[in-house]
mmCIF file of C-alpha atoms in Angstrom:
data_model
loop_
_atom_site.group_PDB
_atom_site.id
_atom_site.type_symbol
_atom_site.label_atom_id
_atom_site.label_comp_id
_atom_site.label_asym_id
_atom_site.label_seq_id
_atom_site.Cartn_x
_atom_site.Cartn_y
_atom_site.Cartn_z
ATOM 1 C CA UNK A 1 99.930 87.576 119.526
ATOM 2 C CA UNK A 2 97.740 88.281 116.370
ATOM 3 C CA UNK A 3 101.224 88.931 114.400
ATOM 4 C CA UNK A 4 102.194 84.920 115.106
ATOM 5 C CA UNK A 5 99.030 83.594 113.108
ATOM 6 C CA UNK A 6 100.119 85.043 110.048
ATOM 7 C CA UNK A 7 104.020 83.905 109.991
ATOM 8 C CA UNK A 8 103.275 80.822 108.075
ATOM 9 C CA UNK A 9 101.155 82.301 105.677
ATOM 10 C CA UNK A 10 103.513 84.557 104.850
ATOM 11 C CA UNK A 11 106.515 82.050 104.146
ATOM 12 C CA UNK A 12 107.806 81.378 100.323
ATOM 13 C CA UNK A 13 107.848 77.352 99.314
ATOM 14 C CA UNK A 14 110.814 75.517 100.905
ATOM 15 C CA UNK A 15 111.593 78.720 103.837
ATOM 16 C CA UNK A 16 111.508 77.421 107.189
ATOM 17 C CA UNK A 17 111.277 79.792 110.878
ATOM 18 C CA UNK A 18 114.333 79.506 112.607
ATOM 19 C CA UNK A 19 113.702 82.125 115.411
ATOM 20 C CA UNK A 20 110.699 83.949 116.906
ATOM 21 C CA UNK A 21 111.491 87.010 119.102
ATOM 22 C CA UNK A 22 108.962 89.506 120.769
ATOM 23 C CA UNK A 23 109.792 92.669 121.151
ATOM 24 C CA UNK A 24 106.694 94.155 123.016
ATOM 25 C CA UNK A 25 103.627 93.869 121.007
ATOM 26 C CA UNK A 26 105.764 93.745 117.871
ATOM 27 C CA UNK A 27 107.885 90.979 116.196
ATOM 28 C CA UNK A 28 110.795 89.597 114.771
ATOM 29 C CA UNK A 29 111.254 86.281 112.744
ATOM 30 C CA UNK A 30 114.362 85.015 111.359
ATOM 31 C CA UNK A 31 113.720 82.149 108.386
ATOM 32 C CA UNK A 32 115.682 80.332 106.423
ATOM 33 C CA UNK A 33 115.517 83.199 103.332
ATOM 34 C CA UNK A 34 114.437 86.345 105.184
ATOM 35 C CA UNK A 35 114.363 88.423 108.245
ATOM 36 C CA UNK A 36 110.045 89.333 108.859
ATOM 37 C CA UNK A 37 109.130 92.488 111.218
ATOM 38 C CA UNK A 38 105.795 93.026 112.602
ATOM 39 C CA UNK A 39 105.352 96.350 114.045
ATOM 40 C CA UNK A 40 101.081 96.895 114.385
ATOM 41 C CA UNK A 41 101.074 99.681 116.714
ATOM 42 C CA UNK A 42 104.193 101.774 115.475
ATOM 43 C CA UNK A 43 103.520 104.487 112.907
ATOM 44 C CA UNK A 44 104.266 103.034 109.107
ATOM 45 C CA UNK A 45 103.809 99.451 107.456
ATOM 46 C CA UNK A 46 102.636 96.768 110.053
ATOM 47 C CA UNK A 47 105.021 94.384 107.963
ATOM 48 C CA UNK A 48 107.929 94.129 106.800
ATOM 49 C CA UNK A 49 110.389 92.140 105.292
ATOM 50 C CA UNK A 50 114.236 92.187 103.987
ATOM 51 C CA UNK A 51 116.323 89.215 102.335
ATOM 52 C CA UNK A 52 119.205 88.042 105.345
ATOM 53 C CA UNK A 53 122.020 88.512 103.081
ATOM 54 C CA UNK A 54 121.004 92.662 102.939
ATOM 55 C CA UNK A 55 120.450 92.503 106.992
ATOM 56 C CA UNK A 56 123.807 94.420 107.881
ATOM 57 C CA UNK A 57 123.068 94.521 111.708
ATOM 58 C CA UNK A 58 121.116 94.815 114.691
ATOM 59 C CA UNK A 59 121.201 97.560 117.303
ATOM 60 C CA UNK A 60 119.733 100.293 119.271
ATOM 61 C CA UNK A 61 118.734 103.044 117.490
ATOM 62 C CA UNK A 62 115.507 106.275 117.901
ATOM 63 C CA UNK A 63 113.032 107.818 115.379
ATOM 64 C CA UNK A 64 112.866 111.063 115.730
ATOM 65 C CA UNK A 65 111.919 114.216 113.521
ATOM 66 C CA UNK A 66 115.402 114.642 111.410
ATOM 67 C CA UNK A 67 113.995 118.325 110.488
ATOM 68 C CA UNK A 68 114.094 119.787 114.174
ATOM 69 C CA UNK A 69 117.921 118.755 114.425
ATOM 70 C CA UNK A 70 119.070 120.074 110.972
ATOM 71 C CA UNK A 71 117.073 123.401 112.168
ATOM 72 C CA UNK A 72 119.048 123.332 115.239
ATOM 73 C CA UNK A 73 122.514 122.780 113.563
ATOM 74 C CA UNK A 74 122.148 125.043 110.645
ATOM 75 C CA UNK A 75 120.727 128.149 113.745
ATOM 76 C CA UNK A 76 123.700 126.590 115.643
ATOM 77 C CA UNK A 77 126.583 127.269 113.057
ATOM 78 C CA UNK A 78 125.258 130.518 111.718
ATOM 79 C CA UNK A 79 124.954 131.825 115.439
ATOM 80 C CA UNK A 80 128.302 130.652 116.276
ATOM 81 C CA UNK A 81 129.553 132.729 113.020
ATOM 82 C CA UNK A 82 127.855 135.642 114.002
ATOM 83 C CA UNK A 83 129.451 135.816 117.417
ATOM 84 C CA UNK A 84 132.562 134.766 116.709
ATOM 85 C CA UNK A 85 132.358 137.634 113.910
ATOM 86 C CA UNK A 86 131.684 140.136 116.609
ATOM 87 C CA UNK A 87 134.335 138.762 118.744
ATOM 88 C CA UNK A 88 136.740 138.888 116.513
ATOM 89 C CA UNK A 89 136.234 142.390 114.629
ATOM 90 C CA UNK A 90 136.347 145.536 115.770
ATOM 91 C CA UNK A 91 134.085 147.865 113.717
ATOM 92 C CA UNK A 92 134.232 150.602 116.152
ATOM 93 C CA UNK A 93 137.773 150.522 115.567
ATOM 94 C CA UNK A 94 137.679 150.222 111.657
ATOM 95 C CA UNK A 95 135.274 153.676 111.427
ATOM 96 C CA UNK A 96 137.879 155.520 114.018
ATOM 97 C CA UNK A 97 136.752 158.732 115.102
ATOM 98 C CA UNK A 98 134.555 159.930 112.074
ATOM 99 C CA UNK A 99 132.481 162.558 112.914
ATOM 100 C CA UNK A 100 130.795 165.980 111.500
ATOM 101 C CA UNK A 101 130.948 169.408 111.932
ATOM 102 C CA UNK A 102 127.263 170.015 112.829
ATOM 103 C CA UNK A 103 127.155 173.604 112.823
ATOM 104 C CA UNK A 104 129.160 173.630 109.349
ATOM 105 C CA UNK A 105 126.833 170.731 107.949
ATOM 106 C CA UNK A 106 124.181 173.217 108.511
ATOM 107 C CA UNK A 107 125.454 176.737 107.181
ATOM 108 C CA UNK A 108 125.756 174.523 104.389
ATOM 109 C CA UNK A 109 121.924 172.946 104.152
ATOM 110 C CA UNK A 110 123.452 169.382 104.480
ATOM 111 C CA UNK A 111 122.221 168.514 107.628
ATOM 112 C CA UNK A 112 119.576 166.138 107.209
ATOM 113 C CA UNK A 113 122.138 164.146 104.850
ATOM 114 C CA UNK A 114 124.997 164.573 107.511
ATOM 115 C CA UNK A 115 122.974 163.323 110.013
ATOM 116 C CA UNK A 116 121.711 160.497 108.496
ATOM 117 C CA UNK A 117 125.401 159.348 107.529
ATOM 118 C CA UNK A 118 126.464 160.270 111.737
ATOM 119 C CA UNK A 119 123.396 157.982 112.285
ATOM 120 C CA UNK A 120 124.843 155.101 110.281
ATOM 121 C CA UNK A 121 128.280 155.546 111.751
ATOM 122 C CA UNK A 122 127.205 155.053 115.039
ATOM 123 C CA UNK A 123 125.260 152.062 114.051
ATOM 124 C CA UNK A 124 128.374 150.033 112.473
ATOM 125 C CA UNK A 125 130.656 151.208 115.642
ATOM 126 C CA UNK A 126 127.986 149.690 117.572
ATOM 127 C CA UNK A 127 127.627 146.314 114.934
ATOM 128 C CA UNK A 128 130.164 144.189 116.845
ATOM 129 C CA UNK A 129 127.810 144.434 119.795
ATOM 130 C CA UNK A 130 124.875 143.860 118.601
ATOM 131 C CA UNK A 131 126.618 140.849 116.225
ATOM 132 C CA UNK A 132 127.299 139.073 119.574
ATOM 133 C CA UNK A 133 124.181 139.869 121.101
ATOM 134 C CA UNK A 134 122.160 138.450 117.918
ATOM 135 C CA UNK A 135 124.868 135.241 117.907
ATOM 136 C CA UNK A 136 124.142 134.547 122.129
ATOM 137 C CA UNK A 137 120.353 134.420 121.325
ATOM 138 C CA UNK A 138 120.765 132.596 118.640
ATOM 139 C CA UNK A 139 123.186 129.614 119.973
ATOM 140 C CA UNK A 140 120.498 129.514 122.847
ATOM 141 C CA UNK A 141 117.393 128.997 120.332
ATOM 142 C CA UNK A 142 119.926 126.400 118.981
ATOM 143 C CA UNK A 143 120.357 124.507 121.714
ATOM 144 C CA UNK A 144 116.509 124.363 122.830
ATOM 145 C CA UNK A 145 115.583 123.337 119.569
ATOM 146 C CA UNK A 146 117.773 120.532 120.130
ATOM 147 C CA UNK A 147 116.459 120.104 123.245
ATOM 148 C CA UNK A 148 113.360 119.373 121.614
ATOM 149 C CA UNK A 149 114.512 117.020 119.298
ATOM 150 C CA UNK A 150 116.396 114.635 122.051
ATOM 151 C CA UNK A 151 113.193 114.574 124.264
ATOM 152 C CA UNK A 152 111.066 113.559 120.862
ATOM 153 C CA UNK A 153 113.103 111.032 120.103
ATOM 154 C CA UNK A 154 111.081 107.004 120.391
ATOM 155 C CA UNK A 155 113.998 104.787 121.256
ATOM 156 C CA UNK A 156 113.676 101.590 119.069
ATOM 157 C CA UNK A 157 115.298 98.260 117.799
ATOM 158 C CA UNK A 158 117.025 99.093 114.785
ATOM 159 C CA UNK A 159 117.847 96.476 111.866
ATOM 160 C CA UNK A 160 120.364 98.036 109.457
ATOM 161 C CA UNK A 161 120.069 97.198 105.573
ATOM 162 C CA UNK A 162 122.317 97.121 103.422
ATOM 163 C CA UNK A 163 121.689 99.564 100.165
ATOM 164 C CA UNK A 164 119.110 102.654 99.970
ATOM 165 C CA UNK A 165 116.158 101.334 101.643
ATOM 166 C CA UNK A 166 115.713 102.908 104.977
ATOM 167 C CA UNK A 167 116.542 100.628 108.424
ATOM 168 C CA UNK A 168 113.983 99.131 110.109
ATOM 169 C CA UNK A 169 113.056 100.094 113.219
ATOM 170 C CA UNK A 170 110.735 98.289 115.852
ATOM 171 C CA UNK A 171 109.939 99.438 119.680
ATOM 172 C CA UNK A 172 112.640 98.911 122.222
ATOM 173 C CA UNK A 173 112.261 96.399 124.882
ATOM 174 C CA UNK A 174 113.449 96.857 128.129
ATOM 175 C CA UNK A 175 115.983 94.702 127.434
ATOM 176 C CA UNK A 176 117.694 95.071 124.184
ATOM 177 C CA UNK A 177 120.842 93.535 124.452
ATOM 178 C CA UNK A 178 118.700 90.196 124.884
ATOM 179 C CA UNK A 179 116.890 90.513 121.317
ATOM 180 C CA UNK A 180 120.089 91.440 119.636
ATOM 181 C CA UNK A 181 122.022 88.548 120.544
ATOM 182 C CA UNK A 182 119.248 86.536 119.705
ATOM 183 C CA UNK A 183 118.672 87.931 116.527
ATOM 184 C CA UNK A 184 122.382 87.886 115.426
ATOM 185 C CA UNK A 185 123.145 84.826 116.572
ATOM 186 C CA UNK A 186 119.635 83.392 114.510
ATOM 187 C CA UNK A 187 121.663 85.477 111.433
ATOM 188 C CA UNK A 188 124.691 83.702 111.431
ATOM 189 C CA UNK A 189 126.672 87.602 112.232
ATOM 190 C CA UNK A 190 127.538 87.432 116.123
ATOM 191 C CA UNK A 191 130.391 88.307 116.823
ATOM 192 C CA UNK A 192 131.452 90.244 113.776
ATOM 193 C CA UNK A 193 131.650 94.079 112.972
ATOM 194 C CA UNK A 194 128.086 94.605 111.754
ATOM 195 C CA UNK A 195 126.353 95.630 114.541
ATOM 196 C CA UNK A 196 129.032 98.294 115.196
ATOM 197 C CA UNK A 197 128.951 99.212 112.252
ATOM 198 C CA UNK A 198 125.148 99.762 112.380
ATOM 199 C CA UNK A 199 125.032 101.523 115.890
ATOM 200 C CA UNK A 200 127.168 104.335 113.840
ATOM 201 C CA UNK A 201 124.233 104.650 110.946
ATOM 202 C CA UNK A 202 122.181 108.023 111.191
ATOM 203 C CA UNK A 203 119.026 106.443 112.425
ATOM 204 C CA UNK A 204 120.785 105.979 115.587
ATOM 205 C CA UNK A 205 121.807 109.996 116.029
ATOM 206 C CA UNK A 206 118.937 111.664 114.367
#
């Protein structure tokens, strides 16, 4: 592949390739110093590169759009509030049995005003029910915004840095478990606790 040709150009004085796996039309070498990625038809850098003692694991892992499933948890919890809210309390029985005396309200020329306060009584008797109503809907917009967001989501080969800098991520091969132990075992780390450690990083949820 085109990505091949450049892997010696790219090496530092004294680094040597220890391991060349393809992972589709993309890449991954292991040297002596550093852990290369070539990703040409994924969105982002074609290349990239991180030092092996800041590669903290290998694993299966998605891209996805992070924004839909905050959206659908923060619709999610505030849905669940408001139903649970009109579960739970009982404004019809917290106004009682307020009412009016219409015909005195009106001897009196305080109808309009009566009215309008009868009007909002019956609205926060009714507030529970509409609460619940509001909190359904809204738990089911939740969920198909989530919906959304899991059929979105590119499965990919994700290596896990160490530090701020965001994990790599290259396509998924049909079969993964292959390219990890490869990869791993090129790194010196199979068999330890860092690629279960990465398969619980956020790339591989959101």
């Amino acid at each position: 592949m085109e990505w091949q040709s450049q892997v010696e150009d790219l090496l530092y004085s004294g680094e040597s390739v220890e391991e060349v796996v393809d992972v589709g039309d993309a890449g991954i070498v292991v040297t002596s110093h550093r852990v290369l990625t070539f990703t040409p038809n994924m969105a982002g850098a074609n290349f990239q590169q991180v030092d092996r003692p800041n590669v903290a694991g290998i694993t299966t892992g998605a891209l996805s759009s992070t924004g839909l499933a905050e959206r659908s948890i923060r619709y999610g919890v505030y849905s669940a509030m408001l139903l649970l809210a009109g579960v739970f309390i009982d404004f019809g029985g917290l106004i009682g049995d307020v009412s009016f005396d219409a015909q005195a309200t009106q001897e009196t020329g305080a109808g309009g005003i009566v009215g309008l306060a009868q009007g909002m009584l019956s609205f926060f008797s009714q507030l529970d029910a509409l609460m619940r109503t509001i909190g359904a809907v809204g738990l089911l917009i939740a969920v198909a915004i989530f919906a959304v967001y899991w059929l979105r989501r590119t499965p990919t080969l994700e290596i896990a840095i160490a530090g701020d800098r965001e994990n790599i991520h290259l396509p998924r091969p049909d079969e993964p478990d292959r390219v990890i132990r490869t990869v791993e075992s090129a790194l010196g780390i199979e068999g330890t606790d860092a690629s279960r450690v990465a398969s619980l990083l956020p790339g591989d949820i959101f």
